[in-house]
Amino acid sequence: MSENKNNLESLNKIDLFFQLFNDMSDLVYLTKVGKDGQFSYVLANEPAQNFSGLTSKSFGKPIEEVLPEEVFHIIEEKYKQAITARESITYEDRIVVPPSYSNRLNNKYSPGQFVYWESTITPLWNQEEECTHLLAVVRDVTERKERENELKRMNDRFELVWNSTADAMYTFDRHQNFVSVNKSFINLLGWTEGEILNDWTISIIPKNSKDDLKEIIKRVKSGEVVPSHEVQRITKEGKLIDVLASYSPIYDGNGNWDGAVVVYKDISERKKYEDQLKHHALHDYLTGMPNRNFFSIMLKEEMTRAEKSKRTLAVFYLDIDKFKVINDTLGHDIGDELLKEFSRRVKACIREKDLLARIGGDEFGILITNLHDKKKSIEIAERILSSFRNNWVIEGHHLKVASSIGISFYSDPYKQDEKLLLKQADIALYKAKGNGRGNYQVY
């Protein structure tokens, strides 16, 4: 009774094995390795039989007799490779579904569609170290490969956009280390991708912008997208460039902050143009000196500084004596050249920190700042007048040029504003002219 029970249990186990064996979705083949090196199928589960078109008559025959020739050559090569390697090998195949195979694949795929298979071949050895059998497990990985291919296509499209955009872009991780840069970043800042990703000592942030960046990182960590704002960044050559920067947070698979993507739009040309416009708005087109607007702005600022420092501020108002006669006699071109030379000579006589401006026509203004003693301004006025005594040769014309200077001092913040200070210097100028020209007068 006990023996029959054991036999029954053995039969049940075999039945269970074959039930599981045939229920597997993977294709499973057990192949015998003959003494002559021929391969023949010994066992195959139902999915494998259906797919390969095997019948009971197929087992025991050389596989070249039961498989299409092109399939046989591929399998034979892989079998021999596994035996030579003495270990399992895994490889992938891609086939185009022929019309006759559609039903073998349970009509899961259409004729002409690509199907991907992953095969693992394991050699089995006897005690004499002879390979007697090969176990092949073939798995349909089409869905996985299609997902991988779609992901690759998405990555390729992203890479194309990433490297085609005109704006410089990069990503950094939670430790603020560079993770990736696009081609525009490399072109704009000069570092190669290898340099910027592998050398953590490289910094593109100027020292005076580091606190600003800390505040930005704080905002990005909290999930905020920081919109475009003007900043400066350092190129590999050490040049400062102006960019519009924007920051967007990046999260990991668990939803934790994992860095950011940064976009830089190069606005160097725009800033250059804006600076040129600003310069033209505040400078005289002929002499290149500051104009009346700039002079007025600086006069207000210097009056405030003088009041705080308790030091003296002097304003000079000067022009070229009888300039109209020269201009009308020799022409405007000569007059223009005279104005340029006049501004150069005056500029050479004042201190570097003082300001010379063309107020209009042949009229100029000078701010003499941070004076401990009014006598210093008198010395400067005398130096200017002395410089005019040297020969003037303008476009081949030998001229005698003189100037009158009016001087006012900022001494009473309760009564004097910038307009009154200029008016007082102007009054002193006309007093100098009334005294014979070529001299200075203090209001």
CSV table of C-alpha atoms in Angstrom, one decimal:
chain,number,residue,atom,x,y,z
A,1,MET,CA,0.0,0.0,0.0
A,2,SER,CA,2.8,2.4,1.0
A,3,GLU,CA,4.7,1.6,-2.3
A,4,ASN,CA,1.6,2.4,-4.4
A,5,LYS,CA,1.1,5.6,-2.5
A,6,ASN,CA,4.7,6.7,-3.2
A,7,ASN,CA,4.3,5.8,-6.9
A,8,LEU,CA,1.1,7.9,-7.0
A,9,GLU,CA,2.8,10.9,-5.4
A,10,SER,CA,5.6,10.6,-7.9
A,11,LEU,CA,3.1,10.5,-10.8
A,12,ASN,CA,1.3,13.5,-9.3
A,13,LYS,CA,4.6,15.4,-9.1
A,14,ILE,CA,5.4,14.6,-12.7
A,15,ASP,CA,2.0,15.7,-13.8
A,16,LEU,CA,2.3,18.9,-11.9
A,17,PHE,CA,5.8,19.5,-13.4
A,18,PHE,CA,4.5,19.1,-16.9
A,19,GLN,CA,1.4,21.2,-16.1
A,20,LEU,CA,3.6,24.1,-14.9
A,21,PHE,CA,6.1,23.4,-17.8
A,22,ASN,CA,3.4,23.8,-20.4
A,23,ASP,CA,1.7,26.7,-18.7
A,24,MET,CA,4.9,28.9,-18.9
A,25,SER,CA,4.7,31.7,-21.3
A,26,ASP,CA,8.4,31.4,-22.0
A,27,LEU,CA,9.5,29.0,-24.8
A,28,VAL,CA,11.6,26.2,-23.2
A,29,TYR,CA,13.7,23.7,-25.2
A,30,LEU,CA,15.8,20.9,-23.9
A,31,THR,CA,18.3,19.9,-26.6
A,32,LYS,CA,20.6,16.8,-26.6
A,33,VAL,CA,24.2,17.1,-27.6
A,34,GLY,CA,25.2,14.0,-29.6
A,35,LYS,CA,28.6,12.4,-29.7
A,36,ASP,CA,28.9,13.6,-33.2
A,37,GLY,CA,28.2,17.1,-32.2
A,38,GLN,CA,24.7,17.1,-33.6
A,39,PHE,CA,21.8,18.8,-31.8
A,40,SER,CA,18.4,17.3,-31.4
A,41,TYR,CA,15.3,18.4,-29.4
A,42,VAL,CA,14.4,16.1,-26.5
A,43,LEU,CA,11.7,18.2,-24.8
A,44,ALA,CA,9.8,21.4,-25.5
A,45,ASN,CA,6.9,22.9,-23.7
A,46,GLU,CA,3.7,23.6,-25.6
A,47,PRO,CA,4.4,27.3,-26.3
A,48,ALA,CA,7.7,26.3,-27.8
A,49,GLN,CA,6.2,23.5,-29.8
A,50,ASN,CA,3.5,25.8,-31.2
A,51,PHE,CA,5.9,28.6,-32.0
A,52,SER,CA,8.5,26.3,-33.7
A,53,GLY,CA,6.0,24.0,-35.4
A,54,LEU,CA,7.3,21.0,-33.5
A,55,THR,CA,5.4,17.7,-33.4
A,56,SER,CA,6.1,14.4,-31.6
A,57,LYS,CA,8.0,13.3,-34.8
A,58,SER,CA,10.4,16.3,-34.4
A,59,PHE,CA,12.0,15.0,-31.2
A,60,GLY,CA,15.2,13.0,-31.6
A,61,LYS,CA,15.8,14.3,-35.2
A,62,PRO,CA,18.7,16.7,-35.9
A,63,ILE,CA,17.4,20.2,-35.5
A,64,GLU,CA,18.6,21.1,-39.0
A,65,GLU,CA,15.9,18.8,-40.2
A,66,VAL,CA,13.0,20.4,-38.2
A,67,LEU,CA,14.0,24.1,-38.4
A,68,PRO,CA,14.3,26.5,-41.3
A,69,GLU,CA,17.9,26.8,-42.5
A,70,GLU,CA,18.4,30.4,-41.5
A,71,VAL,CA,17.0,29.7,-38.0
A,72,PHE,CA,19.1,26.6,-37.6
A,73,HIS,CA,22.4,28.4,-38.4
A,74,ILE,CA,21.7,31.1,-35.7
A,75,ILE,CA,20.8,28.5,-33.0
A,76,GLU,CA,23.7,26.2,-33.9
A,77,GLU,CA,26.1,29.1,-33.5
A,78,LYS,CA,24.7,30.1,-30.1
A,79,TYR,CA,24.6,26.5,-28.8
A,80,LYS,CA,28.3,26.1,-29.7
A,81,GLN,CA,29.1,29.5,-28.1
A,82,ALA,CA,27.4,28.3,-24.8
A,83,ILE,CA,29.4,25.1,-24.8
A,84,THR,CA,32.7,26.9,-25.5
A,85,ALA,CA,31.9,29.4,-22.7
A,86,ARG,CA,30.9,26.6,-20.3
A,87,GLU,CA,28.3,28.9,-18.8
A,88,SER,CA,25.0,30.5,-19.6
A,89,ILE,CA,24.8,33.0,-22.4
A,90,THR,CA,22.0,35.5,-23.1
A,91,TYR,CA,21.3,37.2,-26.4
A,92,GLU,CA,18.5,39.1,-28.1
A,93,ASP,CA,16.9,38.5,-31.5
A,94,ARG,CA,14.6,40.6,-33.6
A,95,ILE,CA,12.4,39.0,-36.2
A,96,VAL,CA,9.8,40.3,-38.6
A,97,VAL,CA,6.6,38.3,-38.1
A,98,PRO,CA,5.9,36.4,-41.4
A,99,PRO,CA,2.2,35.8,-42.3
A,100,SER,CA,2.5,32.1,-41.3
A,101,TYR,CA,3.7,32.9,-37.8
A,102,SER,CA,0.9,35.2,-36.8
A,103,ASN,CA,-1.2,32.3,-35.5
A,104,ARG,CA,1.8,30.8,-33.8
A,105,LEU,CA,2.0,34.0,-31.7
A,106,ASN,CA,-1.7,33.8,-30.8
A,107,ASN,CA,-2.4,36.6,-33.2
A,108,LYS,CA,-0.7,38.9,-30.7
A,109,TYR,CA,1.4,40.5,-33.4
A,110,SER,CA,0.6,41.5,-37.0
A,111,PRO,CA,2.5,40.2,-40.0
A,112,GLY,CA,5.5,42.5,-40.7
A,113,GLN,CA,5.7,43.6,-37.1
A,114,PHE,CA,9.1,43.4,-35.2
A,115,VAL,CA,9.1,40.9,-32.4
A,116,TYR,CA,12.0,40.8,-29.9
A,117,TRP,CA,13.2,37.6,-28.1
A,118,GLU,CA,15.7,37.2,-25.3
A,119,SER,CA,17.3,33.8,-25.2
A,120,THR,CA,19.3,32.2,-22.3
A,121,ILE,CA,21.1,29.0,-23.2
A,122,THR,CA,22.6,27.0,-20.3
A,123,PRO,CA,24.9,24.0,-21.0
A,124,LEU,CA,24.4,20.9,-18.8
A,125,TRP,CA,27.4,18.7,-18.0
A,126,ASN,CA,27.8,15.0,-16.8
A,127,GLN,CA,30.3,13.7,-14.4
A,128,GLU,CA,32.8,13.1,-17.2
A,129,GLU,CA,32.7,16.9,-17.9
A,130,GLU,CA,30.9,16.3,-21.2
A,131,CYS,CA,28.1,18.7,-22.3
A,132,THR,CA,25.2,16.3,-22.8
A,133,HIS,CA,22.3,18.8,-23.0
A,134,LEU,CA,21.4,22.4,-23.5
A,135,LEU,CA,18.5,24.2,-21.9
A,136,ALA,CA,17.2,27.1,-23.8
A,137,VAL,CA,14.6,29.6,-22.3
A,138,VAL,CA,13.3,32.1,-24.9
A,139,ARG,CA,11.3,35.0,-23.6
A,140,ASP,CA,9.1,37.4,-25.6
A,141,VAL,CA,10.5,40.9,-24.6
A,142,THR,CA,8.8,42.9,-27.4
A,143,GLU,CA,6.8,45.1,-25.0
A,144,ARG,CA,9.9,45.8,-22.9
A,145,LYS,CA,12.0,46.6,-26.1
A,146,GLU,CA,9.2,48.8,-27.4
A,147,ARG,CA,9.2,50.8,-24.1
A,148,GLU,CA,12.9,51.0,-24.3
A,149,ASN,CA,12.8,52.1,-27.9
A,150,GLU,CA,10.2,54.7,-27.2
A,151,LEU,CA,12.2,56.0,-24.2
A,152,LYS,CA,15.3,56.2,-26.5
A,153,ARG,CA,13.2,58.0,-29.1
A,154,MET,CA,12.1,60.5,-26.4
A,155,ASN,CA,15.6,60.9,-25.2
A,156,ASP,CA,16.8,61.4,-28.8
A,157,ARG,CA,14.2,64.1,-29.3
A,158,PHE,CA,15.0,65.7,-26.0
A,159,GLU,CA,18.7,65.6,-26.9
A,160,LEU,CA,18.0,67.2,-30.2
A,161,VAL,CA,16.0,70.0,-28.6
A,162,TRP,CA,18.5,70.3,-25.7
A,163,ASN,CA,21.4,70.8,-28.1
A,164,SER,CA,19.5,72.8,-30.8
A,165,THR,CA,18.2,75.6,-28.6
A,166,ALA,CA,20.0,78.9,-28.8
A,167,ASP,CA,19.9,79.4,-25.0
A,168,ALA,CA,22.6,78.0,-22.8
A,169,MET,CA,21.2,75.3,-20.5
A,170,TYR,CA,22.5,73.1,-17.7
A,171,THR,CA,21.3,70.9,-14.8
A,172,PHE,CA,22.8,70.5,-11.4
A,173,ASP,CA,22.1,68.1,-8.5
A,174,ARG,CA,21.1,68.6,-4.9
A,175,HIS,CA,24.8,69.3,-4.1
A,176,GLN,CA,24.9,72.0,-6.8
A,177,ASN,CA,27.3,70.0,-8.9
A,178,PHE,CA,26.9,70.1,-12.7
A,179,VAL,CA,25.1,67.1,-14.2
A,180,SER,CA,24.6,68.1,-17.8
A,181,VAL,CA,25.2,71.0,-20.2
A,182,ASN,CA,24.1,71.7,-23.7
A,183,LYS,CA,26.1,72.8,-26.7
A,184,SER,CA,25.0,76.5,-26.3
A,185,PHE,CA,26.3,76.5,-22.8
A,186,ILE,CA,29.7,75.3,-24.1
A,187,ASN,CA,29.7,77.9,-26.8
A,188,LEU,CA,28.7,80.7,-24.5
A,189,LEU,CA,30.9,80.0,-21.5
A,190,GLY,CA,33.9,78.2,-23.1
A,191,TRP,CA,34.3,75.1,-21.0
A,192,THR,CA,34.0,71.7,-22.6
A,193,GLU,CA,31.5,69.2,-21.2
A,194,GLY,CA,34.2,67.1,-19.8
A,195,GLU,CA,35.8,70.0,-18.0
A,196,ILE,CA,32.6,71.4,-16.5
A,197,LEU,CA,31.3,67.9,-15.4
A,198,ASN,CA,34.5,66.5,-13.9
A,199,ASP,CA,36.1,69.6,-12.3
A,200,TRP,CA,34.1,70.6,-9.3
A,201,THR,CA,36.4,73.6,-8.7
A,202,ILE,CA,35.0,75.4,-11.7
A,203,SER,CA,32.7,78.2,-10.9
A,204,ILE,CA,30.7,80.4,-13.3
A,205,ILE,CA,29.3,82.6,-10.5
A,206,PRO,CA,31.0,86.0,-9.7
A,207,LYS,CA,31.8,86.6,-6.0
A,208,ASN,CA,29.2,89.4,-5.7
A,209,SER,CA,26.5,87.1,-7.0
A,210,LYS,CA,27.0,84.1,-4.6
A,211,ASP,CA,24.5,85.5,-2.0
A,212,ASP,CA,22.0,86.1,-4.7
A,213,LEU,CA,22.4,82.5,-5.9
A,214,LYS,CA,21.9,81.1,-2.4
A,215,GLU,CA,18.6,82.9,-2.2
A,216,ILE,CA,17.6,81.4,-5.6
A,217,ILE,CA,18.5,77.9,-4.5
A,218,LYS,CA,16.5,78.3,-1.4
A,219,ARG,CA,13.4,79.3,-3.5
A,220,VAL,CA,14.0,76.5,-6.0
A,221,LYS,CA,14.2,73.9,-3.2
A,222,SER,CA,10.8,75.0,-2.0
A,223,GLY,CA,9.4,74.1,-5.4
A,224,GLU,CA,9.4,77.6,-6.9
A,225,VAL,CA,10.2,78.3,-10.5
A,226,VAL,CA,12.4,81.4,-10.5
A,227,PRO,CA,11.6,83.5,-13.6
A,228,SER,CA,14.2,85.3,-15.8
A,229,HIS,CA,16.3,87.9,-14.1
A,230,GLU,CA,19.5,89.6,-15.1
A,231,VAL,CA,22.7,88.3,-13.7
A,232,GLN,CA,26.4,88.1,-14.7
A,233,ARG,CA,28.4,84.9,-15.2
A,234,ILE,CA,32.1,84.2,-15.8
A,235,THR,CA,33.4,82.6,-18.9
A,236,LYS,CA,36.5,80.3,-19.1
A,237,GLU,CA,38.5,83.3,-20.2
A,238,GLY,CA,37.4,85.2,-17.1
A,239,LYS,CA,35.1,87.6,-19.0
A,240,LEU,CA,31.9,88.7,-17.4
A,241,ILE,CA,28.8,88.3,-19.6
A,242,ASP,CA,25.2,89.4,-19.0
A,243,VAL,CA,22.5,86.8,-19.1
A,244,LEU,CA,18.8,86.4,-18.3
A,245,ALA,CA,18.7,83.4,-16.0
A,246,SER,CA,15.7,81.2,-15.0
A,247,TYR,CA,15.6,78.2,-12.6
A,248,SER,CA,13.2,75.2,-12.5
A,249,PRO,CA,13.3,72.5,-9.8
A,250,ILE,CA,13.9,68.8,-10.6
A,251,TYR,CA,12.6,66.0,-8.4
A,252,ASP,CA,13.6,62.3,-8.0
A,253,GLY,CA,11.3,59.3,-8.2
A,254,ASN,CA,10.2,59.8,-4.6
A,255,GLY,CA,9.2,63.4,-5.2
A,256,ASN,CA,12.2,64.8,-3.3
A,257,TRP,CA,14.0,67.9,-4.7
A,258,ASP,CA,17.0,66.7,-6.7
A,259,GLY,CA,18.5,69.8,-8.3
A,260,ALA,CA,17.4,72.2,-11.1
A,261,VAL,CA,17.5,73.0,-14.7
A,262,VAL,CA,18.9,76.5,-15.5
A,263,VAL,CA,18.4,78.5,-18.7
A,264,TYR,CA,20.7,81.4,-19.7
A,265,LYS,CA,19.7,83.8,-22.5
A,266,ASP,CA,22.7,85.8,-23.6
A,267,ILE,CA,21.9,89.5,-23.5
A,268,SER,CA,25.4,90.9,-23.9
A,269,GLU,CA,24.6,92.6,-27.2
A,270,ARG,CA,21.4,94.0,-25.7
A,271,LYS,CA,23.2,95.3,-22.6
A,272,LYS,CA,25.9,96.8,-24.9
A,273,TYR,CA,23.3,98.6,-26.9
A,274,GLU,CA,21.5,99.8,-23.7
A,275,ASP,CA,24.8,101.0,-22.4
A,276,GLN,CA,25.5,102.8,-25.6
A,277,LEU,CA,22.0,104.5,-25.5
A,278,LYS,CA,22.6,105.4,-21.8
A,279,HIS,CA,26.1,106.8,-22.8
A,280,HIS,CA,24.6,108.9,-25.6
A,281,ALA,CA,21.9,110.2,-23.4
A,282,LEU,CA,24.4,111.4,-20.8
A,283,HIS,CA,27.4,112.4,-23.0
A,284,ASP,CA,28.1,115.0,-25.6
A,285,TYR,CA,28.3,113.5,-29.1
A,286,LEU,CA,31.1,115.9,-30.2
A,287,THR,CA,33.6,115.9,-27.4
A,288,GLY,CA,32.6,112.6,-25.7
A,289,MET,CA,32.4,114.5,-22.4
A,290,PRO,CA,29.4,114.2,-20.1
A,291,ASN,CA,26.5,116.5,-21.1
A,292,ARG,CA,24.3,118.9,-19.2
A,293,ASN,CA,22.0,116.1,-17.9
A,294,PHE,CA,24.9,114.1,-16.5
A,295,PHE,CA,26.4,117.2,-15.0
A,296,SER,CA,23.1,118.0,-13.3
A,297,ILE,CA,22.7,114.5,-11.9
A,298,MET,CA,26.3,114.4,-10.5
A,299,LEU,CA,26.0,118.0,-9.1
A,300,LYS,CA,23.0,116.9,-6.9
A,301,GLU,CA,24.9,113.8,-5.7
A,302,GLU,CA,28.1,115.8,-5.0
A,303,MET,CA,26.1,118.4,-3.0
A,304,THR,CA,24.7,115.6,-0.8
A,305,ARG,CA,28.2,114.2,-0.3
A,306,ALA,CA,29.6,117.6,0.5
A,307,GLU,CA,26.9,118.2,3.1
A,308,LYS,CA,27.6,114.9,4.8
A,309,SER,CA,31.4,115.2,4.7
A,310,LYS,CA,31.4,118.9,5.7
A,311,ARG,CA,33.8,119.6,2.8
A,312,THR,CA,33.6,122.2,0.0
A,313,LEU,CA,32.3,121.8,-3.5
A,314,ALA,CA,33.2,124.2,-6.3
A,315,VAL,CA,31.3,124.7,-9.6
A,316,PHE,CA,33.1,126.2,-12.6
A,317,TYR,CA,31.3,127.7,-15.5
A,318,LEU,CA,33.5,128.5,-18.4
A,319,ASP,CA,33.4,129.2,-22.1
A,320,ILE,CA,35.7,130.2,-25.0
A,321,ASP,CA,36.1,133.9,-25.4
A,322,LYS,CA,34.9,135.2,-28.8
A,323,PHE,CA,34.1,131.6,-30.0
A,324,LYS,CA,31.3,132.9,-32.3
A,325,VAL,CA,33.8,135.0,-34.2
A,326,ILE,CA,36.1,132.0,-34.8
A,327,ASN,CA,33.1,129.8,-35.7
A,328,ASP,CA,31.6,132.3,-38.1
A,329,THR,CA,35.0,133.2,-39.7
A,330,LEU,CA,36.6,129.8,-40.1
A,331,GLY,CA,33.5,127.6,-40.3
A,332,HIS,CA,31.8,125.1,-38.1
A,333,ASP,CA,34.3,122.3,-38.8
A,334,ILE,CA,37.1,124.4,-37.3
A,335,GLY,CA,34.8,125.4,-34.5
A,336,ASP,CA,34.1,121.7,-33.7
A,337,GLU,CA,37.8,120.8,-33.7
A,338,LEU,CA,38.4,123.8,-31.4
A,339,LEU,CA,35.8,122.6,-28.9
A,340,LYS,CA,37.4,119.1,-28.9
A,341,GLU,CA,40.9,120.5,-28.2
A,342,PHE,CA,39.5,122.9,-25.6
A,343,SER,CA,37.8,120.0,-23.7
A,344,ARG,CA,41.1,118.0,-23.9
A,345,ARG,CA,43.2,120.8,-22.4
A,346,VAL,CA,40.7,121.5,-19.6
A,347,LYS,CA,40.4,117.8,-18.8
A,348,ALA,CA,44.2,117.6,-18.5
A,349,CYS,CA,44.2,120.4,-15.9
A,350,ILE,CA,41.7,119.0,-13.5
A,351,ARG,CA,42.0,116.1,-11.0
A,352,GLU,CA,40.9,112.6,-12.1
A,353,LYS,CA,38.0,112.6,-9.6
A,354,ASP,CA,36.7,116.0,-10.9
A,355,LEU,CA,34.0,116.2,-13.6
A,356,LEU,CA,34.1,118.2,-16.9
A,357,ALA,CA,30.9,118.4,-18.9
A,358,ARG,CA,29.9,120.3,-22.0
A,359,ILE,CA,26.8,122.3,-21.0
A,360,GLY,CA,26.0,123.5,-24.5
A,361,GLY,CA,27.6,125.4,-27.4
A,362,ASP,CA,31.0,126.5,-26.1
A,363,GLU,CA,29.9,126.4,-22.5
A,364,PHE,CA,31.5,123.9,-20.1
A,365,GLY,CA,30.9,123.1,-16.4
A,366,ILE,CA,33.4,121.6,-13.9
A,367,LEU,CA,32.7,120.0,-10.5
A,368,ILE,CA,35.6,120.3,-8.2
A,369,THR,CA,34.8,117.9,-5.3
A,370,ASN,CA,35.9,117.0,-1.8
A,371,LEU,CA,37.8,120.3,-1.2
A,372,HIS,CA,39.5,120.9,2.1
A,373,ASP,CA,40.4,124.4,1.0
A,374,LYS,CA,38.9,126.8,-1.5
A,375,LYS,CA,42.4,127.7,-2.6
A,376,LYS,CA,42.7,124.4,-4.4
A,377,SER,CA,40.0,125.4,-6.8
A,378,ILE,CA,41.7,128.7,-7.5
A,379,GLU,CA,44.9,126.8,-8.4
A,380,ILE,CA,43.0,124.6,-10.8
A,381,ALA,CA,41.4,127.7,-12.5
A,382,GLU,CA,44.8,129.3,-12.9
A,383,ARG,CA,46.2,126.1,-14.4
A,384,ILE,CA,43.4,126.0,-16.9
A,385,LEU,CA,43.9,129.6,-18.0
A,386,SER,CA,47.7,129.0,-18.2
A,387,SER,CA,47.2,126.0,-20.5
A,388,PHE,CA,45.4,128.2,-23.1
A,389,ARG,CA,48.5,130.4,-23.5
A,390,ASN,CA,50.2,127.7,-25.5
A,391,ASN,CA,49.9,127.7,-29.3
A,392,TRP,CA,46.6,126.5,-30.8
A,393,VAL,CA,46.9,125.0,-34.2
A,394,ILE,CA,43.5,123.8,-35.6
A,395,GLU,CA,43.5,122.3,-39.1
A,396,GLY,CA,46.5,124.4,-40.0
A,397,HIS,CA,45.1,127.6,-38.5
A,398,HIS,CA,47.1,129.3,-35.7
A,399,LEU,CA,44.7,130.7,-33.2
A,400,LYS,CA,44.8,132.7,-30.0
A,401,VAL,CA,42.3,131.2,-27.6
A,402,ALA,CA,41.3,132.4,-24.1
A,403,SER,CA,38.6,131.5,-21.7
A,404,SER,CA,36.6,133.1,-18.9
A,405,ILE,CA,35.7,131.2,-15.8
A,406,GLY,CA,33.0,131.8,-13.2
A,407,ILE,CA,33.3,130.0,-9.8
A,408,SER,CA,30.7,129.4,-7.1
A,409,PHE,CA,31.0,127.4,-3.9
A,410,TYR,CA,28.4,125.2,-2.1
A,411,SER,CA,28.3,126.7,1.4
A,412,ASP,CA,24.7,126.9,2.5
A,413,PRO,CA,22.5,123.8,2.0
A,414,TYR,CA,19.5,125.7,3.3
A,415,LYS,CA,19.6,128.4,0.6
A,416,GLN,CA,21.5,126.8,-2.3
A,417,ASP,CA,20.2,124.2,-4.6
A,418,GLU,CA,21.8,122.9,-7.9
A,419,LYS,CA,20.1,125.5,-10.0
A,420,LEU,CA,21.2,128.4,-7.8
A,421,LEU,CA,24.7,127.1,-7.6
A,422,LEU,CA,24.9,127.0,-11.4
A,423,LYS,CA,23.3,130.5,-11.7
A,424,GLN,CA,25.9,131.9,-9.3
A,425,ALA,CA,28.8,130.4,-11.3
A,426,ASP,CA,27.2,131.8,-14.5
A,427,ILE,CA,26.9,135.3,-12.9
A,428,ALA,CA,30.6,135.0,-11.9
A,429,LEU,CA,31.5,134.0,-15.6
A,430,TYR,CA,29.9,137.2,-17.0
A,431,LYS,CA,31.7,139.2,-14.3
A,432,ALA,CA,34.9,137.7,-15.6
A,433,LYS,CA,34.0,138.7,-19.2
A,434,GLY,CA,33.2,142.2,-17.9
A,435,ASN,CA,36.7,142.4,-16.4
A,436,GLY,CA,38.3,141.9,-19.8
A,437,ARG,CA,38.0,138.1,-20.4
A,438,GLY,CA,40.8,135.6,-20.0
A,439,ASN,CA,40.4,135.5,-16.2
A,440,TYR,CA,38.3,133.9,-13.4
A,441,GLN,CA,35.9,135.4,-10.9
A,442,VAL,CA,34.4,133.9,-7.7
A,443,TYR,CA,30.8,134.6,-7.0
